[in-house]
XYZ file of C-alpha atoms in Angstrom:
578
model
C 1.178 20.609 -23.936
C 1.991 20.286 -20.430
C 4.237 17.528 -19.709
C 4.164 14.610 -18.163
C 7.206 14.945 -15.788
C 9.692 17.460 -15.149
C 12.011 16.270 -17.939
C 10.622 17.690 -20.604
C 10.765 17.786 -24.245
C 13.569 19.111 -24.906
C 15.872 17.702 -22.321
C 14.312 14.063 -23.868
C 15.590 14.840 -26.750
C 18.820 16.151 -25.544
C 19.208 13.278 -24.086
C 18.750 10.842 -26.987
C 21.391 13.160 -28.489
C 23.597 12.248 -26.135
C 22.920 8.748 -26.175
C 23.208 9.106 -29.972
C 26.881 10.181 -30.161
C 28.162 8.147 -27.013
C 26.571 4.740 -27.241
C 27.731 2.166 -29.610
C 24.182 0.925 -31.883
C 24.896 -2.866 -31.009
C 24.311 -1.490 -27.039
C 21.165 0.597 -28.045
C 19.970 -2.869 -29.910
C 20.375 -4.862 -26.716
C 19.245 -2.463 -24.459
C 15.899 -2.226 -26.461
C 15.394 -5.904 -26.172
C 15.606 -5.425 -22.251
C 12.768 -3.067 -22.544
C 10.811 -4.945 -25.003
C 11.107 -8.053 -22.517
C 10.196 -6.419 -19.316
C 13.572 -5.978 -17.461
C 13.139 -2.301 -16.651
C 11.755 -3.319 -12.415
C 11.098 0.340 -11.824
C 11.510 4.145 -13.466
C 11.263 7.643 -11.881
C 12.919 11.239 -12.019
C 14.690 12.501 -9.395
C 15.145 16.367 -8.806
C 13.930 17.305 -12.572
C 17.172 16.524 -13.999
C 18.174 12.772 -13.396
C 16.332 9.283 -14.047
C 17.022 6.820 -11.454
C 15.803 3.090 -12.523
C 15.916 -0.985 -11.553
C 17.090 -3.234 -14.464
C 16.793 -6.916 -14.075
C 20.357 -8.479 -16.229
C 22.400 -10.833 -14.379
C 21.249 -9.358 -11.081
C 19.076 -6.303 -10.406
C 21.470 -3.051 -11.062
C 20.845 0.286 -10.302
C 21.124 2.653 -12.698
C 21.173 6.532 -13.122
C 20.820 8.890 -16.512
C 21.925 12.598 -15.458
C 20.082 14.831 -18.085
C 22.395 17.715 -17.193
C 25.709 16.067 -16.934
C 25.735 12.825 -18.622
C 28.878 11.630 -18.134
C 27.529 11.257 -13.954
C 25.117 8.512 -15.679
C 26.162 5.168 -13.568
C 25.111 2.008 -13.810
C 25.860 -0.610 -11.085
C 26.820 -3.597 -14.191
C 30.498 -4.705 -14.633
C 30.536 -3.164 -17.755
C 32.685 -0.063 -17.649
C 31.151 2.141 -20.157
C 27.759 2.822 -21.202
C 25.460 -0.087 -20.927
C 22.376 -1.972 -22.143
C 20.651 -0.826 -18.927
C 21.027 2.451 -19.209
C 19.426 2.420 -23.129
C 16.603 0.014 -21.464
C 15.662 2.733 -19.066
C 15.833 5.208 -21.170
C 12.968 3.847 -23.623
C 11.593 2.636 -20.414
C 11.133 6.617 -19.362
C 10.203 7.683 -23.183
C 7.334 5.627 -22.411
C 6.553 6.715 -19.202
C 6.612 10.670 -20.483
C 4.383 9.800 -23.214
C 7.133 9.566 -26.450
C 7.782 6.955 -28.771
C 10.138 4.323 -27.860
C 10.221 3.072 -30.983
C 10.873 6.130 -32.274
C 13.630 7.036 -30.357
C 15.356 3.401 -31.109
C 14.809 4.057 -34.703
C 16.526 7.937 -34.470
C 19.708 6.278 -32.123
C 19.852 3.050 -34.515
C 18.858 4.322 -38.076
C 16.281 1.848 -38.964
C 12.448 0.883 -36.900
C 12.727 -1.521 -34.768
C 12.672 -4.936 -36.414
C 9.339 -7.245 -35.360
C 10.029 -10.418 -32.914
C 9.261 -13.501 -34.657
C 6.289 -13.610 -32.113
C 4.544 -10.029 -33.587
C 1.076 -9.766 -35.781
C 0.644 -7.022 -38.025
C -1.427 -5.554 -35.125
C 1.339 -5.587 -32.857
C 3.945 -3.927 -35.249
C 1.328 -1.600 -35.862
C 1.516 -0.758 -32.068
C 5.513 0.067 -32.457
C 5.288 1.586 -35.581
C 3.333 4.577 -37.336
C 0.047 5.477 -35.517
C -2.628 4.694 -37.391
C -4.022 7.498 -39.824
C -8.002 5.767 -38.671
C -8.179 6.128 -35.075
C -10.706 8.570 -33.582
C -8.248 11.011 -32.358
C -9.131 13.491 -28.950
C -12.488 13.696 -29.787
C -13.618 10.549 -29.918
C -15.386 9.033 -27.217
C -14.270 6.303 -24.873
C -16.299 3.900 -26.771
C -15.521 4.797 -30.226
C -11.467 4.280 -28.855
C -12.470 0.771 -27.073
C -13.744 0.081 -30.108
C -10.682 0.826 -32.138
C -8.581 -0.985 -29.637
C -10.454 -3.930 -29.885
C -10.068 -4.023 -33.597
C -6.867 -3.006 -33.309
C -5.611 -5.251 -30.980
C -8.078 -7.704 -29.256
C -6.636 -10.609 -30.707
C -3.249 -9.928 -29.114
C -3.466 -12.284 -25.828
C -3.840 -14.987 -28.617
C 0.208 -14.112 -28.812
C 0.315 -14.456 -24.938
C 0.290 -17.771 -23.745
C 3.619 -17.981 -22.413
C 4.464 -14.438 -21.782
C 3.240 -10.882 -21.517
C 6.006 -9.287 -23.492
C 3.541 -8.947 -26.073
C 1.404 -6.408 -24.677
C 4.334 -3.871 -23.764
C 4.735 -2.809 -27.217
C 1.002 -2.243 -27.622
C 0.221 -0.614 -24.865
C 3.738 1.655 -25.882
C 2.084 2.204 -29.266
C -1.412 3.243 -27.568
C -0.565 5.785 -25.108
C 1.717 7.630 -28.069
C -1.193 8.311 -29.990
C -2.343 10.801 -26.946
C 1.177 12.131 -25.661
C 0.004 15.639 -27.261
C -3.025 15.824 -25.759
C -4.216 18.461 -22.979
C -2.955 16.501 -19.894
C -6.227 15.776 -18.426
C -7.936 14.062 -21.701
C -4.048 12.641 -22.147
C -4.765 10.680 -18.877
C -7.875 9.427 -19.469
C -6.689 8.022 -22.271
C -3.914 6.396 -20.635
C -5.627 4.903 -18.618
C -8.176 3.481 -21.216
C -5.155 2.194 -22.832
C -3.914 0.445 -19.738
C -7.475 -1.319 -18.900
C -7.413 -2.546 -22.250
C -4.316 -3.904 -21.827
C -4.858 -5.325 -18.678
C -7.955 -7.202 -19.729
C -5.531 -8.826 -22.877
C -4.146 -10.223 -19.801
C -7.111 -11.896 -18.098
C -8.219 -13.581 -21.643
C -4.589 -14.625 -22.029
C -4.243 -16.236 -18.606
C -7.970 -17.721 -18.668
C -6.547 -19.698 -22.092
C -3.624 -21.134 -20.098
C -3.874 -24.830 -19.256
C -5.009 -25.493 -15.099
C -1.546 -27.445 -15.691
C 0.729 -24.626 -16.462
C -1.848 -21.579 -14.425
C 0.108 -21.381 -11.464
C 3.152 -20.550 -12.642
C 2.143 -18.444 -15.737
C -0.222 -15.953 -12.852
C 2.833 -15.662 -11.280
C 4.532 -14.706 -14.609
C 1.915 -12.591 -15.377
C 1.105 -10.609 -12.281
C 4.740 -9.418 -12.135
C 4.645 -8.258 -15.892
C 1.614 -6.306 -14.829
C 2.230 -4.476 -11.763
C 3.986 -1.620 -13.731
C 0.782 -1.359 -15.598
C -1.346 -1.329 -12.370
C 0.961 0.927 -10.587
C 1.222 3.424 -13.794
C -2.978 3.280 -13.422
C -2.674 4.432 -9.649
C -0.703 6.965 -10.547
C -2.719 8.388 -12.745
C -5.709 8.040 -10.598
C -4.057 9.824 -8.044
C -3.576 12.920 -10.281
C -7.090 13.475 -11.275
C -8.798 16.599 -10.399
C -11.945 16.802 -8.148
C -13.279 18.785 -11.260
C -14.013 17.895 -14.729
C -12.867 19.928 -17.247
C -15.421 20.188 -20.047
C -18.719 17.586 -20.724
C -16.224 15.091 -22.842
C -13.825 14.651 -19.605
C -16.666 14.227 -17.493
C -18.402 11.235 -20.070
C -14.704 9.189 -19.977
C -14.441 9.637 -16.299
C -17.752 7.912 -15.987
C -17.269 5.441 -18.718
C -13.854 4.480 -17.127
C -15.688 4.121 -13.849
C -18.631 1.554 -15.616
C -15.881 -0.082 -17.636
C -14.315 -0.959 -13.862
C -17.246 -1.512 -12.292
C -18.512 -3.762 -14.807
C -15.208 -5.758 -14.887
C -15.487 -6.154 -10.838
C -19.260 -7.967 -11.123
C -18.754 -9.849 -14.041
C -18.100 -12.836 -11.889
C -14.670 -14.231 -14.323
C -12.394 -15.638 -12.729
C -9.407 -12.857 -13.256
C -6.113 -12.429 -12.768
C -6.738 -8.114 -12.579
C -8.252 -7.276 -9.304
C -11.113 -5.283 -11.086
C -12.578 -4.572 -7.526
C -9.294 -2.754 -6.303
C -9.362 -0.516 -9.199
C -12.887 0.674 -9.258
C -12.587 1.233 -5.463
C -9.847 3.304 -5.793
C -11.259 5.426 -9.109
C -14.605 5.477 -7.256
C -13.209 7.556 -4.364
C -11.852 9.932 -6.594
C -15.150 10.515 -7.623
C -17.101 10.890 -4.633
C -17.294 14.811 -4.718
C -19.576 14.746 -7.339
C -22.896 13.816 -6.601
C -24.408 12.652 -10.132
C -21.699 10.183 -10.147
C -23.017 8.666 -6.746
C -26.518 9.101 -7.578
C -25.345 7.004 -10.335
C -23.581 4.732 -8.636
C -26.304 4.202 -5.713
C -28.591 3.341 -8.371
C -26.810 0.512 -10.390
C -25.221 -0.942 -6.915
C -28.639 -1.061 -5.027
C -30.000 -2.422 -8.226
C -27.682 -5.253 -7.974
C -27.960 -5.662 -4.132
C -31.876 -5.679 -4.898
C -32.405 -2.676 -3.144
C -35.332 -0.765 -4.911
C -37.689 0.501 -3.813
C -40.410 -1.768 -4.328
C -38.331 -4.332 -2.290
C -38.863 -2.135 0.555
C -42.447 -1.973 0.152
C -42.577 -5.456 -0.321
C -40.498 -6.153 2.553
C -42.885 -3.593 4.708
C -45.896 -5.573 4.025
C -44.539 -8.967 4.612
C -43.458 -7.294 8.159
C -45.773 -4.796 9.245
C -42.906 -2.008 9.376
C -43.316 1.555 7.798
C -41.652 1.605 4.861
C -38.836 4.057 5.897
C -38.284 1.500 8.684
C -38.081 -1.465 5.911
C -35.935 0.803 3.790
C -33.536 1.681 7.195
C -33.552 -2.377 8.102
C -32.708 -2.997 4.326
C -29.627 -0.825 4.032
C -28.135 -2.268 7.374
C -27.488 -5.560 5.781
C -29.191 -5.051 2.008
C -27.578 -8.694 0.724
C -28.428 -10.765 3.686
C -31.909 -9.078 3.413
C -32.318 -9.793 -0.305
C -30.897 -13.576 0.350
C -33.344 -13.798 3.509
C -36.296 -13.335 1.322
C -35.636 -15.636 -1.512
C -34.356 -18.290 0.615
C -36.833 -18.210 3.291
C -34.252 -18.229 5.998
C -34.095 -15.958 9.095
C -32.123 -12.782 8.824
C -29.254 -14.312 11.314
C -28.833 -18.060 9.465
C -28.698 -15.661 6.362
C -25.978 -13.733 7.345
C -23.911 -17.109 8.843
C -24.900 -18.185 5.246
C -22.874 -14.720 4.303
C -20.120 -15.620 6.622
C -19.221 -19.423 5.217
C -19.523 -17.788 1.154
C -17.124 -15.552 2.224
C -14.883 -18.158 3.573
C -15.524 -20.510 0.561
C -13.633 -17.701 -1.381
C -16.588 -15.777 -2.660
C -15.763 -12.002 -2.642
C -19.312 -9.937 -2.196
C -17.772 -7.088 -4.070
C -20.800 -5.156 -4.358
C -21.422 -5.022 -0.694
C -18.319 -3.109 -0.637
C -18.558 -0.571 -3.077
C -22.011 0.083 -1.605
C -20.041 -0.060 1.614
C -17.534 2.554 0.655
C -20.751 4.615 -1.518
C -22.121 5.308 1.911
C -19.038 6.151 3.443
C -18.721 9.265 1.317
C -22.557 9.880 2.202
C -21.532 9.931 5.577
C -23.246 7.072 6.637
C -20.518 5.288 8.506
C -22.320 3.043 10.764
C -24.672 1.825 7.905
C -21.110 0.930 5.993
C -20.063 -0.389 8.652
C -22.783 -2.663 8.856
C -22.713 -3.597 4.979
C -19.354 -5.148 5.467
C -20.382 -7.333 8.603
C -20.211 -11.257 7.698
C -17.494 -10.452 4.968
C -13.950 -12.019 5.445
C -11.729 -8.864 6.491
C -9.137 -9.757 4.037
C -11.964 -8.574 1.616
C -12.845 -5.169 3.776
C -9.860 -4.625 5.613
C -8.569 -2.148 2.252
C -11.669 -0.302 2.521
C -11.615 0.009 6.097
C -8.245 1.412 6.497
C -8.891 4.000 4.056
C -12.019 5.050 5.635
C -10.804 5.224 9.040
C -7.724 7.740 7.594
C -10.109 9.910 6.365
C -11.902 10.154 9.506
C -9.451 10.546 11.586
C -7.903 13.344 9.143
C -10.969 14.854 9.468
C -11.201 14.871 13.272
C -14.513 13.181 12.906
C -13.661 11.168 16.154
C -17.165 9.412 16.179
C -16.947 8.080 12.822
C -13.690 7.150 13.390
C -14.523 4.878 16.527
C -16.841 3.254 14.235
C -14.205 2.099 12.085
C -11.471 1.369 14.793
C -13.856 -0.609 16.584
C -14.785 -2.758 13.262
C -10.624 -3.081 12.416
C -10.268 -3.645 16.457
C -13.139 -6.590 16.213
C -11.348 -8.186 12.735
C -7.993 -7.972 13.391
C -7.050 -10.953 14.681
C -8.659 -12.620 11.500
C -6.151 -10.859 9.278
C -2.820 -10.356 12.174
C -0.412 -9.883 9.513
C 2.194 -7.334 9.759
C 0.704 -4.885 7.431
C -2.660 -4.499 9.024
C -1.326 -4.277 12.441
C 0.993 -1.942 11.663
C -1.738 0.331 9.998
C -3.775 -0.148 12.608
C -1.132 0.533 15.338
C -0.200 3.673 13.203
C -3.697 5.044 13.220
C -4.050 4.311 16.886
C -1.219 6.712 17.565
C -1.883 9.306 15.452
C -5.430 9.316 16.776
C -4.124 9.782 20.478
C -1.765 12.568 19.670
C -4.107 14.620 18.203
C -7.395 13.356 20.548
C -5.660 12.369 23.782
C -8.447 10.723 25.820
C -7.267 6.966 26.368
C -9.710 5.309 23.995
C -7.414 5.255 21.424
C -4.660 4.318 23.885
C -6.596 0.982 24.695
C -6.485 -0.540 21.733
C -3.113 -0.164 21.515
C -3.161 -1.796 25.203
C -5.662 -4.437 23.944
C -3.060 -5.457 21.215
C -0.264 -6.179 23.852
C 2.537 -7.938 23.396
C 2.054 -7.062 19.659
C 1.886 -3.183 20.476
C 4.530 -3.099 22.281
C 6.786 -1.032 20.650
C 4.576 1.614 19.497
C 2.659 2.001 22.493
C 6.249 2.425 24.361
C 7.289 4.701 21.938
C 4.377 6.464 22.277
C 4.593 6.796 26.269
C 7.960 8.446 25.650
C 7.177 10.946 22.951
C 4.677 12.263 25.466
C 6.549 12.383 28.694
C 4.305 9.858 30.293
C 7.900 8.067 32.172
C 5.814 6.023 34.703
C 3.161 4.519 32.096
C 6.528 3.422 29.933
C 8.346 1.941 32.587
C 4.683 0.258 34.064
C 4.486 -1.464 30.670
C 8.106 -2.587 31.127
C 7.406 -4.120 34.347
C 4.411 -5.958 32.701
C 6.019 -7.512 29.919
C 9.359 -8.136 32.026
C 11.611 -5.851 29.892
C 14.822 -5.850 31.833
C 17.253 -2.470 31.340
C 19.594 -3.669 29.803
C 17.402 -4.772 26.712
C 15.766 -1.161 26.728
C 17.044 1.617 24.083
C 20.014 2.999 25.367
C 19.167 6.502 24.247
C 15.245 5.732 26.011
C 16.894 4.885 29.460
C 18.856 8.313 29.472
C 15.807 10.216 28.889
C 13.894 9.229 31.298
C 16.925 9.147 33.690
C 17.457 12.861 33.118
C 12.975 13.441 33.279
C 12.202 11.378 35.815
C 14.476 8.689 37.467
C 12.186 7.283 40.064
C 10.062 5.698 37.221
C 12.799 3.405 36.774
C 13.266 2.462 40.307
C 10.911 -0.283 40.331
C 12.274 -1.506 37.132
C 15.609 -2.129 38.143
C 14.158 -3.663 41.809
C 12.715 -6.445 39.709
C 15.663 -6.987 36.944
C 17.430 -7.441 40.599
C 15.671 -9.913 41.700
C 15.930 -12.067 38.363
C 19.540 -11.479 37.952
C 19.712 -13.091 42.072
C 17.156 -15.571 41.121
C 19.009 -17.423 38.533
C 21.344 -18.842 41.504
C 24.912 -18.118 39.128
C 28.026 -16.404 39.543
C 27.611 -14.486 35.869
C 23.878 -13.604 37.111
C 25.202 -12.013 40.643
C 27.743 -10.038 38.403
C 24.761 -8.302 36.422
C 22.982 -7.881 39.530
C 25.915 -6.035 41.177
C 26.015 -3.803 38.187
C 22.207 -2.996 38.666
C 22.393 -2.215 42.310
C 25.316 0.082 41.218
C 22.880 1.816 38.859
C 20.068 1.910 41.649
C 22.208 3.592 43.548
C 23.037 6.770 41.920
C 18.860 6.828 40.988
C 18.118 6.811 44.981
C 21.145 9.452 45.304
C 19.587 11.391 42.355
C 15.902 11.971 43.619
C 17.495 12.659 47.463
C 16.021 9.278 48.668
C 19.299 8.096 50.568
C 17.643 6.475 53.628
C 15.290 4.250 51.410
C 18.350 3.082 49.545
C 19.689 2.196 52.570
C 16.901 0.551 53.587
C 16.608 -1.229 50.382
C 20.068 -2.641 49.971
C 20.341 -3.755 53.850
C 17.046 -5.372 53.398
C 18.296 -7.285 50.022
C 21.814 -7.969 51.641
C 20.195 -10.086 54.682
C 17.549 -11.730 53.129
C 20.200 -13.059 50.694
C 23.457 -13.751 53.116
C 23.848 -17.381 52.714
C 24.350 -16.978 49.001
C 28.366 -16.470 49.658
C 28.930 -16.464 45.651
C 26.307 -13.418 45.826
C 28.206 -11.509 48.854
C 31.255 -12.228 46.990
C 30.329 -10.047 44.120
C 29.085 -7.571 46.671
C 32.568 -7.117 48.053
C 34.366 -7.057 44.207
C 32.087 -4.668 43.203
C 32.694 -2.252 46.863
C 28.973 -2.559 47.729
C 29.767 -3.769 51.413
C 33.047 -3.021 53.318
């Protein structure tokens, strides 16, 4: 079998002897409960011989399992020895690799795990034995959704006030695989974890409108381990499929999402995230996106006799129909069964958006061309959609543009995200959007890319000065200073001595105008400043051999400003005039 993780089988197991020996049953027993109820926040292993965790007690602690020497194994509790949290991460991580938990409880305690007051027989069937009946690795995907469902389906009937439930099931289902080839073990993980998440979405839709608020809340932080564990596991597939069987789950996982994302339930799971994601992985193979044309034109009403029809009703070829169609395929479809023209149709797009209707399959379709590479027809399938809908896609499809160097396509996209920003101005998409803007110019640097970051001023102002600098462009970075009114002293410290030592007229200008403020505000503590300025000038003039012009300057700025005695004053402290 190839694991899961670095820490393998045996050093699992070494562990658990260790844990065996050194920690007192009544802290195993406690720590187990932790797990069971959700405290372990977050698991990983660090350097293929330590586990490094978050465990929610008191406070959130820190804590650390060294495989190799145990006795490093810290926790950040008050307790001085070893701890509940450190037994609650380690089931957490059996889990994670694919063991047992319950098993390894019942080897450090002596007995199974005793069931919660709260547990079926289905659920203490999930943290006990595997059962003998299941269709083992070569069943299909629907002979195992099967099982689970008659296994388990009436779990989120146990769920009404917490998730807890579900973390022992979902335990007990991905142990039946963990000696499985590691591609069919994933698949099945992730079956497992779909299953589990839609327990959730009938457990939440039973929940009183009273109570829903708080209990989605509840919920959707029980469930991000789940949804991040399903990322993960995305993220690992292969662009090839390993035998006819791996290929059929693959494609059954990706219907399974796909229908979830149209059903049209109101869900706590964000179906559409996950099938976009597990779609993309897909995208090298083309029977999966003939497939997937087909069903998502079918439900924009995209065949091909709508073409023809929609050729006849307007005179076009039918290519032409077919080319107008795919440009904006739902406002189309809604145009002709609603009689209205092809511009109130997509307004009428535009205000269903913003009544909180998410055209999901507009999307997909969106991102399906994409990977045809189609970009300015997917471009045009997401117009009239709010961009907190399409701004997920759109990021992702601008990356792989620009990682491609496909600089057209990827002034498609910027231009769309450039358009929509302001819709959506939150931190995270302007950040992405200001990141992609500078990689883009580093790697392509013709200005286009530069203007947007220009366009997004006073927001950009940080990474389009940073920028400047890493590029040695000294008078562009100290122009945009003199725009926004930077003044030295609020500039980098280690920024100012660069471009001191590169090129120290840039900042002459600069410190002319943080002069004239300083004099300006008509105080003594403002003349100080200003002295202290014209003392930096100074040695700038001296250091680019302009001598006379300083001179010029500072007898200039001395008589235009003589009555100001306070100023003249500070002149004389600070031995600018004898």
């Amino acid at each position: 079998m190839e694991p899961k993780s670095p820490l393998d089988n045996k050093i699992l197991a070494e562990l658990e002897e260790k844990l065996s020996l050194y920690m007192k049953p009544i802290i195993v027993e406690r720590g187990w409960r932790y797990y069971l109820n959700g405290r372990v926040k977050h698991v990983k292993e660090m350097d293929g011989n330590t586990i490094m965790g978050a465990v929610q007690g008191e406070e959130i602690y820190a804590v650390t399992l060294a495989t190799d020497n145990f006795f490093y194994s810290a926790c950040t509790c008050p307790y001085d020895s070893l701890c509940k949290h450190m037994a609650a991460l380690f089931f957490a991580y059996c889990e994670r690799a694919g063991w047992r938990p319950e098993l390894s409880y019942e080897s450090l305690v002596g007995r199974k795990p005793a069931p919660a007051p709260w547990q079926s027989a289905a659920s203490e069937s999930a943290a006990g034995a595997a059962e003998p009946s299941h269709p083992g690795e070569e069943g299909s995907l629907e002979q195992w959704r099967s099982w689970f469902g008659e296994q388990h389906g009436e779990t989120w009937k146990l769920c009404r006030h917490s998730l807890h439930h579900m973390q022992p099931v979902l335990s007990g289902l991905k142990g039946l695989s963990k000696t499985w080839p590691a591609d069919r073990r994933r698949l099945h993980w992730m079956a497992a974890i779909l299953f589990v998440l839609e327990q959730t979405d009938k457990a939440i839709a039973s929940v009183d409108s009273y109570n829903r608020y708080y209990q989605e809340v509840s919920y959707s932080r029980m469930a991000e381990p789940w949804i991040a564990h399903f990322h993960e596991l995305v993220s690992e597939r292969r662009n090839e499929y390993a035998d006819e069987r791996e290929r059929s789950w693959t494609e059954g996982i990706a219907d399974w999402l796909l229908r979830r994302a149209t059903s049209g339930e109101k869900a706590l799971v964000r179906w559409d995230s996950l099938y976009l994601q597990f779609s993309r992985t897909l995208s090298e193979h083309r029977a999966f996106r003939m497939k997937e044309k087909a069903a998502l034109e079918k439900m924009l009403g995209k065949s091909e006799a709508a073409d023809l029809g929609k050729a006849e009703a307007t005179g076009l070829s039918k290519s032409e129909a077919a080319d107008l169609g795919k440009a904006e395929a739902t406002d189309l479809g809604k145009a002709e069964a609603t009689g209205l023209s092809k511009l109130e149709t997509a307004d009428l797009g535009k205000a269903e958006a913003a009544d909180g209707g998410h055209p999901f399959v507009r999307i997909a379709y969106a991102q399906h061309r994409f990977h045809e590479e189609a970009d300015e027809e997917a471009v045009a399938m997401l117009e009239g959609i709010a961009f907190a809908h399409t701004a997920a896609v759109a990021f992702h499809c601008a990356r792989v543009r620009l990682e491609q160097h496909r600089w057209r396509d990827l002034e498609c996209w910027m231009a769309y995200l450039a358009e929509r920003l302001p819709e959506r101005k939150t931190n995270d998409a302007l950040h992405s959007f200001l990141l992609l803007c500078g990689l883009a110019a580093d790697r392509q640097p013709d200005g286009r890319w530069e203007a947007y970051m220009i366009d997004l001023l006073p927001s950009s102002y940080a990474t389009l000065s940073q920028h400047w600098l890493d590029h040695g462009r000294f008078r562009d970075w100290a122009d945009l200073q003199l725009l926004l009114g930077i003044r030295p002293e609020e500039l980098d410290v280690q920024a100012v001595r660069e471009v001191t030592r590169q090129a120290p007229s840039a900042l002459i200008p600069l410190y002319h105008q943080a002069i004239e403020e300083s004099i300006r505000a008509r105080n003594r503590q403002s003349y100080r400043i200003a002295v202290k300025q014209l003392q930096k000038l100074e040695k700038l003039y001296k250091s680019v051999e302009a001598r006379e012009r300083w001179n010029e300057f500072f007898g200039s700025l001395v008589r235009k400003h003589q009555r100001l005695r306070a100023f003249q004053e500070e002149l004389e402290k600070g031995k600018m005039l004898t």
